[in-house]
C-alpha cells in the first residue's frame, strides 16, 4: 500500500495566506489607530507640562510671559521668545543658564548671540508633537530680511522646532466671518507682545472671558516646511524662513489668525473660515497631524481637542481674552 503524502497542498497554502492577509488588513487600521491614540496622549501631556510651566511662571512673576519681546533700545532690536522664558519651569534650568537675554539669538549678535543660537537650536521633546513628520530633529535655519521691522538689520539663526504656537488674536477674513463683519472690540489673545512702548498685560486678571474659555497656545506644525492639509506646498524661501516654528524663535509668538481655505493646492493661500489643519503658515491656521483636529492649551492649564470643522465664531471666542462673547 502507498502511504498518503503529508503536508499542505498548494490550494490550502493559498487559502491560509489569503486568510492571513485579510486578518492583517483588518488589524492594521486598529494598530495605526492605537499608535495615533498614544501619540495624541503624549501631545496632550506635553501641553499639560507647558501649562504647568506657564502657571509656575505666573506664580513667580505675577504675569504670564509675553507672546514675544522686543527689548529697548528700539532700534536696534533685541527680540526674545516666550519659550525661553519658560525653560526654568520645564526642568531646563541648565539650558536657561547658558542664555543671555540681553542679546537676540542671532548669528550676527557676536559671541553672546551665537551662544544664544546654540541654546534655541537644542531640540526639546516637550515642544514637539510625536504625530508630526520629522520628529524632534527638524532643526531649521531662518533668515529675516533687513527692514522686516523698521530699523531691523538682516538676521539669521538656527532653531529647534515647536509644534505649539501662541494664539495671538483674530483678524482679517477670519474675524469678518466669525463676527459677521462686526469685528470691533478687543480681539487679542491671552498672551500679548511686550515692548517698552506697549508693556501689555499678561496677567490672569486680564483674561476677562475666563481662563477655562480662552486659549494660551494651539498646535501648529513647526519649521520651514509649509503644508496644505498634509501636502507640502512650495512657498517663497523668504516666507518659509519667517514661519516662526521654533520654541526659541520670537516669531512663534506672532500669530494673529486670518484663516485659510481647505484643500489649497498652490500659494498664496486665500484667507477664509478654516482655522485648523488647512495650513501651518503663520497667521493662516493652526495645524496638526491628528485626524480630525488639533490640541489647544487653555489658560487654566487644561487641554482641549478642537475639531477641524469648528464653528468660526466659537473658535474666535476661545482665542480672544476680553471680547465678551458667549461661545457655544
CSV table of C-alpha atoms in Angstrom, one decimal, residues 37-287:
chain,number,residue,atom,x,y,z
A,37,UNK,CA,-4.1,57.5,20.3
A,38,UNK,CA,-0.8,57.1,22.1
A,39,UNK,CA,0.8,59.9,20.2
A,40,UNK,CA,-2.2,62.1,20.8
A,41,UNK,CA,-2.0,61.3,24.5
A,42,UNK,CA,1.7,62.3,24.6
A,43,UNK,CA,0.9,65.5,22.8
A,44,UNK,CA,-1.7,66.3,25.4
A,45,UNK,CA,0.8,65.6,28.1
A,46,UNK,CA,3.3,67.9,26.5
A,47,UNK,CA,0.7,70.7,26.6
A,48,UNK,CA,-0.1,69.9,30.2
A,49,UNK,CA,3.5,70.3,31.2
A,50,UNK,CA,3.7,73.6,29.3
A,51,UNK,CA,0.6,74.7,31.0
A,52,UNK,CA,2.2,74.0,34.4
A,53,UNK,CA,5.2,76.0,33.3
A,54,UNK,CA,3.0,78.9,32.4
A,55,UNK,CA,1.3,78.9,35.8
A,56,UNK,CA,4.5,78.4,37.7
A,57,UNK,CA,5.9,81.4,35.8
A,58,UNK,CA,2.8,83.4,36.7
A,59,UNK,CA,3.2,82.5,40.4
A,60,UNK,CA,6.8,83.7,40.3
A,61,UNK,CA,6.4,86.8,38.2
A,62,UNK,CA,2.7,87.7,38.7
A,63,UNK,CA,2.2,87.5,35.0
A,64,UNK,CA,2.4,85.1,32.1
A,65,UNK,CA,5.4,85.6,29.8
A,66,UNK,CA,4.6,87.8,26.8
A,67,UNK,CA,3.9,86.3,23.4
A,68,UNK,CA,7.3,87.7,22.3
A,69,UNK,CA,9.5,90.5,23.5
A,70,UNK,CA,11.3,93.4,21.8
A,71,UNK,CA,13.6,95.0,24.4
A,72,UNK,CA,14.9,98.5,24.3
A,73,UNK,CA,16.6,100.3,22.6
A,74,UNK,CA,14.4,100.1,19.5
A,75,UNK,CA,16.0,100.2,17.0
A,76,UNK,CA,18.3,98.2,17.3
A,77,UNK,CA,16.1,95.3,18.4
A,78,UNK,CA,16.5,92.6,21.0
A,79,UNK,CA,13.9,90.0,20.1
A,80,UNK,CA,13.1,87.3,22.6
A,81,UNK,CA,10.7,84.3,22.7
A,82,UNK,CA,8.3,83.3,25.5
A,83,UNK,CA,9.7,79.7,25.0
A,84,UNK,CA,13.0,80.8,26.5
A,85,UNK,CA,11.2,82.4,29.5
A,86,UNK,CA,9.6,79.0,30.3
A,87,UNK,CA,12.8,77.0,30.4
A,88,UNK,CA,13.4,77.2,34.1
A,89,UNK,CA,9.8,75.9,34.7
A,90,UNK,CA,10.2,73.0,32.3
A,91,UNK,CA,13.2,71.4,34.1
A,92,UNK,CA,15.6,73.1,31.7
A,93,UNK,CA,17.5,75.4,34.1
A,94,UNK,CA,21.0,74.4,32.9
A,95,UNK,CA,19.9,75.3,29.3
A,96,UNK,CA,18.4,78.6,30.5
A,97,UNK,CA,21.6,79.5,32.5
A,98,UNK,CA,23.5,79.4,29.2
A,99,UNK,CA,21.2,82.0,27.7
A,100,UNK,CA,21.8,85.8,27.9
A,101,UNK,CA,18.6,87.7,27.2
A,102,UNK,CA,20.5,91.0,26.7
A,103,UNK,CA,21.2,89.9,23.1
A,104,UNK,CA,19.0,88.4,20.4
A,105,UNK,CA,19.7,84.8,19.5
A,106,UNK,CA,21.3,85.6,16.1
A,107,UNK,CA,24.4,84.7,14.2
A,108,UNK,CA,25.0,88.4,13.8
A,109,UNK,CA,24.9,89.0,17.6
A,110,UNK,CA,28.6,88.2,18.3
A,111,UNK,CA,29.7,85.5,20.7
A,112,UNK,CA,26.7,86.1,23.0
A,113,UNK,CA,24.2,86.0,20.2
A,114,UNK,CA,25.8,82.9,18.8
A,115,UNK,CA,25.7,81.1,22.1
A,116,UNK,CA,22.0,82.0,22.4
A,117,UNK,CA,21.5,80.5,18.9
A,118,UNK,CA,23.1,77.3,20.2
A,119,UNK,CA,20.6,77.2,23.0
A,120,UNK,CA,17.5,77.7,20.9
A,121,UNK,CA,18.8,75.1,18.4
A,122,UNK,CA,18.6,72.5,21.1
A,123,UNK,CA,15.7,70.1,20.4
A,124,UNK,CA,13.3,69.7,23.3
A,125,UNK,CA,10.8,66.8,23.2
A,126,UNK,CA,8.3,68.8,25.3
A,127,UNK,CA,7.7,71.2,22.4
A,128,UNK,CA,7.3,68.5,19.7
A,129,UNK,CA,4.1,66.6,18.9
A,130,UNK,CA,5.0,62.9,18.2
A,131,UNK,CA,2.5,62.8,15.3
A,132,UNK,CA,4.4,65.5,13.3
A,133,UNK,CA,6.6,64.3,10.4
A,134,UNK,CA,10.3,64.5,11.1
A,135,UNK,CA,10.0,64.4,14.9
A,136,UNK,CA,12.4,66.3,17.1
A,137,UNK,CA,15.2,66.5,14.6
A,138,UNK,CA,13.5,69.2,12.5
A,139,UNK,CA,16.2,71.9,13.3
A,140,UNK,CA,15.9,74.6,10.7
A,141,UNK,CA,17.7,77.8,9.5
A,142,UNK,CA,15.9,81.1,9.4
A,143,UNK,CA,16.8,84.3,7.6
A,144,UNK,CA,15.0,87.5,8.2
A,145,UNK,CA,15.5,90.3,5.7
A,146,UNK,CA,16.6,93.8,6.7
A,147,UNK,CA,13.7,96.1,7.3
A,148,UNK,CA,11.2,93.5,8.3
A,149,UNK,CA,10.7,95.8,11.3
A,150,UNK,CA,11.7,99.4,11.0
A,151,UNK,CA,15.4,99.6,11.5
A,152,UNK,CA,15.9,95.8,11.9
A,153,UNK,CA,19.1,94.6,10.2
A,154,UNK,CA,19.3,91.3,8.3
A,155,UNK,CA,19.5,88.5,10.9
A,156,UNK,CA,19.8,84.7,10.8
A,157,UNK,CA,19.7,81.9,13.3
A,158,UNK,CA,19.1,78.2,13.7
A,159,UNK,CA,16.1,76.9,15.7
A,160,UNK,CA,14.8,73.7,17.1
A,161,UNK,CA,11.1,73.0,16.3
A,162,UNK,CA,8.0,73.8,18.3
A,163,UNK,CA,4.6,72.3,17.3
A,164,UNK,CA,2.9,74.6,19.8
A,165,UNK,CA,2.2,78.2,18.9
A,166,UNK,CA,0.8,81.3,20.7
A,167,UNK,CA,-2.8,82.2,19.9
A,168,UNK,CA,-2.2,85.9,19.3
A,169,UNK,CA,-5.6,87.1,18.2
A,170,UNK,CA,-8.1,87.1,15.4
A,171,UNK,CA,-8.1,89.5,12.4
A,172,UNK,CA,-8.6,89.7,8.7
A,173,UNK,CA,-11.1,87.5,6.8
A,174,UNK,CA,-11.5,85.0,9.7
A,175,UNK,CA,-12.5,87.8,12.1
A,176,UNK,CA,-15.0,89.1,9.5
A,177,UNK,CA,-16.6,85.7,9.1
A,178,UNK,CA,-16.6,84.9,12.8
A,179,UNK,CA,-18.2,88.2,13.8
A,180,UNK,CA,-20.4,88.6,10.7
A,181,UNK,CA,-18.5,91.7,9.7
A,182,UNK,CA,-18.8,93.3,13.1
A,183,UNK,CA,-15.3,92.7,14.5
A,184,UNK,CA,-15.0,95.7,16.8
A,185,UNK,CA,-13.7,95.5,20.3
A,186,UNK,CA,-10.8,93.5,21.8
A,187,UNK,CA,-9.6,90.7,19.6
A,188,UNK,CA,-6.2,89.9,21.2
A,189,UNK,CA,-5.3,86.6,22.7
A,190,UNK,CA,-4.3,85.8,26.2
A,191,UNK,CA,-0.6,86.5,25.5
A,192,UNK,CA,0.3,89.8,24.0
A,193,UNK,CA,3.5,91.3,22.6
A,194,UNK,CA,5.6,93.3,25.0
A,195,UNK,CA,7.8,96.3,24.1
A,196,UNK,CA,8.9,99.4,26.0
A,197,UNK,CA,6.2,101.4,24.2
A,198,UNK,CA,3.5,98.8,24.9
A,199,UNK,CA,4.1,96.8,28.1
A,200,UNK,CA,1.0,94.8,27.7
A,201,UNK,CA,-0.9,93.0,30.4
A,202,UNK,CA,-0.4,89.2,30.5
A,203,UNK,CA,-1.8,88.6,34.0
A,204,UNK,CA,-4.6,86.1,34.5
A,205,UNK,CA,-6.7,89.0,35.7
A,206,UNK,CA,-6.6,90.4,32.1
A,207,UNK,CA,-8.4,87.3,30.7
A,208,UNK,CA,-11.8,88.6,31.3
A,209,UNK,CA,-13.6,85.9,29.3
A,210,UNK,CA,-12.3,83.3,31.8
A,211,UNK,CA,-9.3,81.1,31.8
A,212,UNK,CA,-11.3,77.9,31.1
A,213,UNK,CA,-12.8,79.6,27.9
A,214,UNK,CA,-9.5,81.1,26.5
A,215,UNK,CA,-6.6,79.5,24.7
A,216,UNK,CA,-3.0,80.1,25.6
A,217,UNK,CA,-1.5,78.1,22.7
A,218,UNK,CA,-2.5,75.8,19.9
A,219,UNK,CA,-0.8,73.2,17.7
A,220,UNK,CA,0.9,74.5,14.6
A,221,UNK,CA,3.4,72.2,12.9
A,222,UNK,CA,6.8,73.9,13.3
A,223,UNK,CA,9.6,74.5,10.9
A,224,UNK,CA,10.0,75.9,7.4
A,225,UNK,CA,8.0,73.2,5.6
A,226,UNK,CA,4.6,74.6,4.7
A,227,UNK,CA,1.6,72.3,4.4
A,228,UNK,CA,-1.8,72.5,2.9
A,229,UNK,CA,-3.6,69.8,4.8
A,230,UNK,CA,-0.9,67.1,4.8
A,231,UNK,CA,0.6,68.0,1.5
A,232,UNK,CA,3.8,70.0,1.2
A,233,UNK,CA,3.3,73.2,-0.7
A,234,UNK,CA,6.1,75.3,-2.3
A,235,UNK,CA,6.3,78.9,-1.0
A,236,UNK,CA,9.0,81.5,-1.4
A,237,UNK,CA,12.0,80.7,0.8
A,238,UNK,CA,11.9,84.1,2.5
A,239,UNK,CA,8.3,83.3,3.7
A,240,UNK,CA,9.2,79.8,4.9
A,241,UNK,CA,12.2,81.1,6.9
A,242,UNK,CA,10.0,83.5,8.8
A,243,UNK,CA,7.3,81.0,9.6
A,244,UNK,CA,8.2,81.1,13.3
A,245,UNK,CA,8.2,77.4,14.0
A,246,UNK,CA,10.8,77.2,16.8
A,247,UNK,CA,10.4,77.2,20.6
A,248,UNK,CA,13.1,79.9,20.9
A,249,UNK,CA,12.0,81.8,17.8
A,250,UNK,CA,10.3,85.1,18.7
A,251,UNK,CA,8.2,84.9,15.5
A,252,UNK,CA,6.4,81.9,17.1
A,253,UNK,CA,4.7,84.4,19.3
A,254,UNK,CA,3.3,86.5,16.4
A,255,UNK,CA,0.3,84.5,15.2
A,256,UNK,CA,-2.8,86.5,14.6
A,257,UNK,CA,-5.3,84.3,12.8
A,258,UNK,CA,-6.7,85.4,9.4
A,259,UNK,CA,-7.8,81.9,8.4
A,260,UNK,CA,-7.4,79.8,5.3
A,261,UNK,CA,-9.4,77.6,2.9
A,262,UNK,CA,-9.4,73.8,2.8
A,263,UNK,CA,-7.6,72.0,0.0
A,264,UNK,CA,-5.5,74.8,-1.4
A,265,UNK,CA,-3.0,73.4,-3.9
A,266,UNK,CA,-0.9,76.5,-4.6
A,267,UNK,CA,0.5,79.5,-2.8
A,268,UNK,CA,-0.7,82.2,-1.9
A,269,UNK,CA,-3.5,80.7,0.2
A,270,UNK,CA,-6.7,82.7,0.3
A,271,UNK,CA,-7.8,83.9,3.8
A,272,UNK,CA,-11.0,82.1,4.9
A,273,UNK,CA,-13.1,80.4,7.5
A,274,UNK,CA,-10.8,77.4,8.1
A,275,UNK,CA,-8.7,77.7,11.3
A,276,UNK,CA,-7.5,74.1,11.9
A,277,UNK,CA,-5.5,71.7,9.7
A,278,UNK,CA,-5.7,73.7,6.5
A,279,UNK,CA,-2.2,75.1,6.7
A,280,UNK,CA,0.6,75.7,9.2
A,281,UNK,CA,1.6,79.0,7.6
A,282,UNK,CA,2.0,81.6,10.3
A,283,UNK,CA,-1.1,83.7,10.6
A,284,UNK,CA,-3.3,81.5,8.5
A,285,UNK,CA,-4.0,78.5,10.6
A,286,UNK,CA,-3.3,76.0,13.4
A,287,UNK,CA,-2.2,72.7,12.2
